[in-house]
Coordinates of C-alpha atoms in Angstrom, one line a residue:
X1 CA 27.7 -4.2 2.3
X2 CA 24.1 -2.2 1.7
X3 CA 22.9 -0.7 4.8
X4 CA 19.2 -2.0 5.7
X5 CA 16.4 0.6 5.4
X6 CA 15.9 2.4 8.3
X7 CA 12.3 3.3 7.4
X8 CA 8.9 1.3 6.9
X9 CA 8.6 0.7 2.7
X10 CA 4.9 -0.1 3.0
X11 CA 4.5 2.9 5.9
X12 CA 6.1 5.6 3.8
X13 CA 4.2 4.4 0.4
X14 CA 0.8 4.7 2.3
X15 CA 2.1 8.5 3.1
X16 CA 3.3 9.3 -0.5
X17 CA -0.3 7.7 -1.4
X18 CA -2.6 9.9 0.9
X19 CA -0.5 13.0 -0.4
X20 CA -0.6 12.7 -3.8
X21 CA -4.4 11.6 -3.4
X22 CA -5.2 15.1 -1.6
X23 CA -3.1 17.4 -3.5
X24 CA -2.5 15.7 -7.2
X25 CA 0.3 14.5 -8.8
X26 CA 1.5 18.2 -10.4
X27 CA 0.9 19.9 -7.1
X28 CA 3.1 17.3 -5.3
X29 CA 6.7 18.5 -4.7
X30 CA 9.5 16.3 -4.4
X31 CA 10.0 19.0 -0.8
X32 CA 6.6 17.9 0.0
X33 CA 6.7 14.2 -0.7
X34 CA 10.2 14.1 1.8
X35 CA 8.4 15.7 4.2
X36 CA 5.1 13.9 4.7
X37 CA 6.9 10.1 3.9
X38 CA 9.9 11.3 6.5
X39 CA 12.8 10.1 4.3
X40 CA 15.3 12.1 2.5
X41 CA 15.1 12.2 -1.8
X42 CA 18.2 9.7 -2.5
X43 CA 15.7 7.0 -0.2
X44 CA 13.0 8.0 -2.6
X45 CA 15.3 7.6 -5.4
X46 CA 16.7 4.2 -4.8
X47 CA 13.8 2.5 -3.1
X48 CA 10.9 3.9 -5.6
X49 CA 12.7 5.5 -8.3
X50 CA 11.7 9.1 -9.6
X51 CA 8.4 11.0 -8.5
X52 CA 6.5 9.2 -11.5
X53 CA 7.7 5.9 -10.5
X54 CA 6.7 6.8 -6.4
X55 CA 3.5 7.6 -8.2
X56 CA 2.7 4.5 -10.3
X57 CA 3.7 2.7 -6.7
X58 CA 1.1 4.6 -4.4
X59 CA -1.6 4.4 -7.6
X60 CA -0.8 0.5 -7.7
X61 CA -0.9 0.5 -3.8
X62 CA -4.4 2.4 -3.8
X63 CA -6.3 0.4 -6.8
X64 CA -5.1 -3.1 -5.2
X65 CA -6.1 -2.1 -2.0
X66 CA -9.5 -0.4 -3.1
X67 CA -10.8 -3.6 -5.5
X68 CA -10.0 -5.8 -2.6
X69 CA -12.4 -3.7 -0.6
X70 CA -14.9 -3.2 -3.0
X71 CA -14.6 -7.3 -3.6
X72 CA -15.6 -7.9 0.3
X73 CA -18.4 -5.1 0.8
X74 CA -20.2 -6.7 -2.2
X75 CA -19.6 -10.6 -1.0
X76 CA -21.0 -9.3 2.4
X77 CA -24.6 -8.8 1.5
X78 CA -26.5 -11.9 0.6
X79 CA -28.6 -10.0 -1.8
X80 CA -26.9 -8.4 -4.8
X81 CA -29.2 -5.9 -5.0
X82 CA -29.2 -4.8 -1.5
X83 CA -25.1 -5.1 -1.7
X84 CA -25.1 -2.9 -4.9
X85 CA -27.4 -0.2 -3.4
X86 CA -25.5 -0.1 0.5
X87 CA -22.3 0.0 -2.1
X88 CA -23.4 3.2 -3.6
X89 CA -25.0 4.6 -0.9
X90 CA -21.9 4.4 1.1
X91 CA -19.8 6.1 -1.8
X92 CA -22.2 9.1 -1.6
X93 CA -22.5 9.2 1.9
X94 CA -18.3 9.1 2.4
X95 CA -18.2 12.1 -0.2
X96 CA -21.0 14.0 2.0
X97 CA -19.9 13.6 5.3
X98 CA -16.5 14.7 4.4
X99 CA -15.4 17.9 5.2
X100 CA -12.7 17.9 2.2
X101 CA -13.5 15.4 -1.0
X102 CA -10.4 13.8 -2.0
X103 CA -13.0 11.8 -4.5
X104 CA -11.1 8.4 -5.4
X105 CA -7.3 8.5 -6.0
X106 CA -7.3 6.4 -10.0
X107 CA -10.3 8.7 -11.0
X108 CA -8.5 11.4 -9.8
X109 CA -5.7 10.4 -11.9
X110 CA -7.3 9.1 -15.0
X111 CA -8.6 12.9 -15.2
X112 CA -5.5 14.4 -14.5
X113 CA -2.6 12.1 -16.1
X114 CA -4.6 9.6 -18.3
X115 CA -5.4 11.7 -21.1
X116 CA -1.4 13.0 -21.2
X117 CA -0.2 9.9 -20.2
X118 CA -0.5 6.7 -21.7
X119 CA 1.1 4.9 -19.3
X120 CA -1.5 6.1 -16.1
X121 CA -4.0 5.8 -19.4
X122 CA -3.8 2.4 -19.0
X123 CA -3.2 1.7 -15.6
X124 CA -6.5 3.3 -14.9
X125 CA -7.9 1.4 -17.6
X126 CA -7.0 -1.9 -16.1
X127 CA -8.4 -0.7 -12.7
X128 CA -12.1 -0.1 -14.0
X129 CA -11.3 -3.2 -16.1
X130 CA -10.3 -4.9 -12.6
X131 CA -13.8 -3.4 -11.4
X132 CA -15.8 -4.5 -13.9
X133 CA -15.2 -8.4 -13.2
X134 CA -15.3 -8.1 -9.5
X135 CA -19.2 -6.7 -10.4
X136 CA -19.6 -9.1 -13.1
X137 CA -19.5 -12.0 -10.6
X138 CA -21.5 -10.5 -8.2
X139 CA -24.4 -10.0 -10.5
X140 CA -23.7 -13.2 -12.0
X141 CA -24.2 -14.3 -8.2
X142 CA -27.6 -13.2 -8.4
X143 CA -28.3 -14.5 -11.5
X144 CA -27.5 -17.9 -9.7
X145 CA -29.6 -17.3 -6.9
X146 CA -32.6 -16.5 -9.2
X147 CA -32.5 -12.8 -7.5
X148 CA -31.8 -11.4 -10.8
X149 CA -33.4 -12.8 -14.2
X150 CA -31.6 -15.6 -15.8
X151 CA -31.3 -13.8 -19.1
X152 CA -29.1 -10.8 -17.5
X153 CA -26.4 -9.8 -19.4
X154 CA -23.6 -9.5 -16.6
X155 CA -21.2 -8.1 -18.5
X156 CA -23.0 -4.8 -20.1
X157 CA -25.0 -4.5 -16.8
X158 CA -21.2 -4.6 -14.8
X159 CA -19.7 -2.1 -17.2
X160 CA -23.2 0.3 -17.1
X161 CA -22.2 0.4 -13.4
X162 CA -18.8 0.6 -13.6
X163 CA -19.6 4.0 -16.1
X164 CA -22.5 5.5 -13.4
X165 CA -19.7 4.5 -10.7
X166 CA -17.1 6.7 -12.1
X167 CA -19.7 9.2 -13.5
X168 CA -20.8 9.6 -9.7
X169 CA -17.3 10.1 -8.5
X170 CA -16.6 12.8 -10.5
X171 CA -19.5 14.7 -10.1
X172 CA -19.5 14.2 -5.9
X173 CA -16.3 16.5 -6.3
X174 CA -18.6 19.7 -6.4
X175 CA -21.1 18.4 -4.1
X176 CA -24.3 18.4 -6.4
X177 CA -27.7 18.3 -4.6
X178 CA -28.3 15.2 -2.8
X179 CA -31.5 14.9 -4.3
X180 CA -30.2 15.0 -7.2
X181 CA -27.3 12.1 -6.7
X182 CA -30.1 9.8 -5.2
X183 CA -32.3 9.6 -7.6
X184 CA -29.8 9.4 -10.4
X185 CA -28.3 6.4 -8.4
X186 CA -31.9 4.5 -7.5
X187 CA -33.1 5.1 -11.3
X188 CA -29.6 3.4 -12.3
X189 CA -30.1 0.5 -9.6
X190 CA -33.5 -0.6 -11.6
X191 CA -31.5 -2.2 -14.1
X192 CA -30.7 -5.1 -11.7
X193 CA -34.4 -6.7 -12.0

């Protein structure tokens, strides 16, 4: 008869997630991972599987978890526009008020694995894909109101955002002028007339 786990699946994933966010996945030790989730490598092994595997589970974990919140922050706001600009504004403001930028976890690992592995290639692929739709059918939601102009093209606007979005990201990681990241992020905004 199995024994049951003695530890919290979801608890322990959230900890091999935050660790792998703030240190990478080549800088993460199998030492390091055992200390932080509190379990011992053969309950790594047969729960998750190898480091790789652990990490496509926290990656999964973190992208499900971050479209979900990016879903409801933009269906909060009546007004696309003003949900797209408090959207963006809160991503720069997290990134400045931080004493240490972590930046987000899939860009993080579409620069470091994605262009080695084709495997986290796509994953982080389908993430921004993921992204994509969830803006798509908020500016189509202003498009219905009549907030935005009928003759918007949803799609190319989502995936121009998507791009400034990710472009943003990467770029908060050495903490540019803030100056600078506004009005890059107010000229971009102007495309949703």
């Amino acid at each position: 008869m199995a024994r049951a786990r003695e530890f919290d699946e979801a608890k322990v994933l959230e900890e091999a997630m935050q660790l792998f966010w703030e240190k990478g996945y080549e800088a993460t030790s199998l030492s390091d991972l055992t200390t932080r989730m509190g379990i011992q490598r053969p309950s790594i092994y047969s729960t998750f599987g190898d480091k790789k595997e652990l990490f496509e589970a926290a990656l999964r974990r973190y992208t499900t978890t971050r479209a979900s919140e990016i879903r409801t922050k933009l269906q909060s706001y009546a007004s696309v526009k003003q949900a797209f600009s408090i959207f963006f504004e809160d991503v720069i403001t997290a990134e400045y008020t931080k004493d240490l930028s972590n930046g987000c976890f899939c860009i993080n690992t579409m620069v470091e694995l994605a262009p080695h592995d084709e495997k986290f290639e796509i994953l982080t692929r389908e993430h921004q894909l993921y992204l994509s739709v969830i803006f798509q059918e908020t500016i189509e939601r202003g498009i219905q109101s009549g907030e935005l102009e009928a003759n918007t093209d949803s799609k190319s606007l989502a995936q121009a955002l998507i791009v400034a979005l990710i472009g943003l990201t990467v770029m908060l990681k050495s903490q540019p002028q803030r100056s600078f990241v506004d009005n890059a992020i107010a000229t971009t905004l102007t495309l949703l007339k």
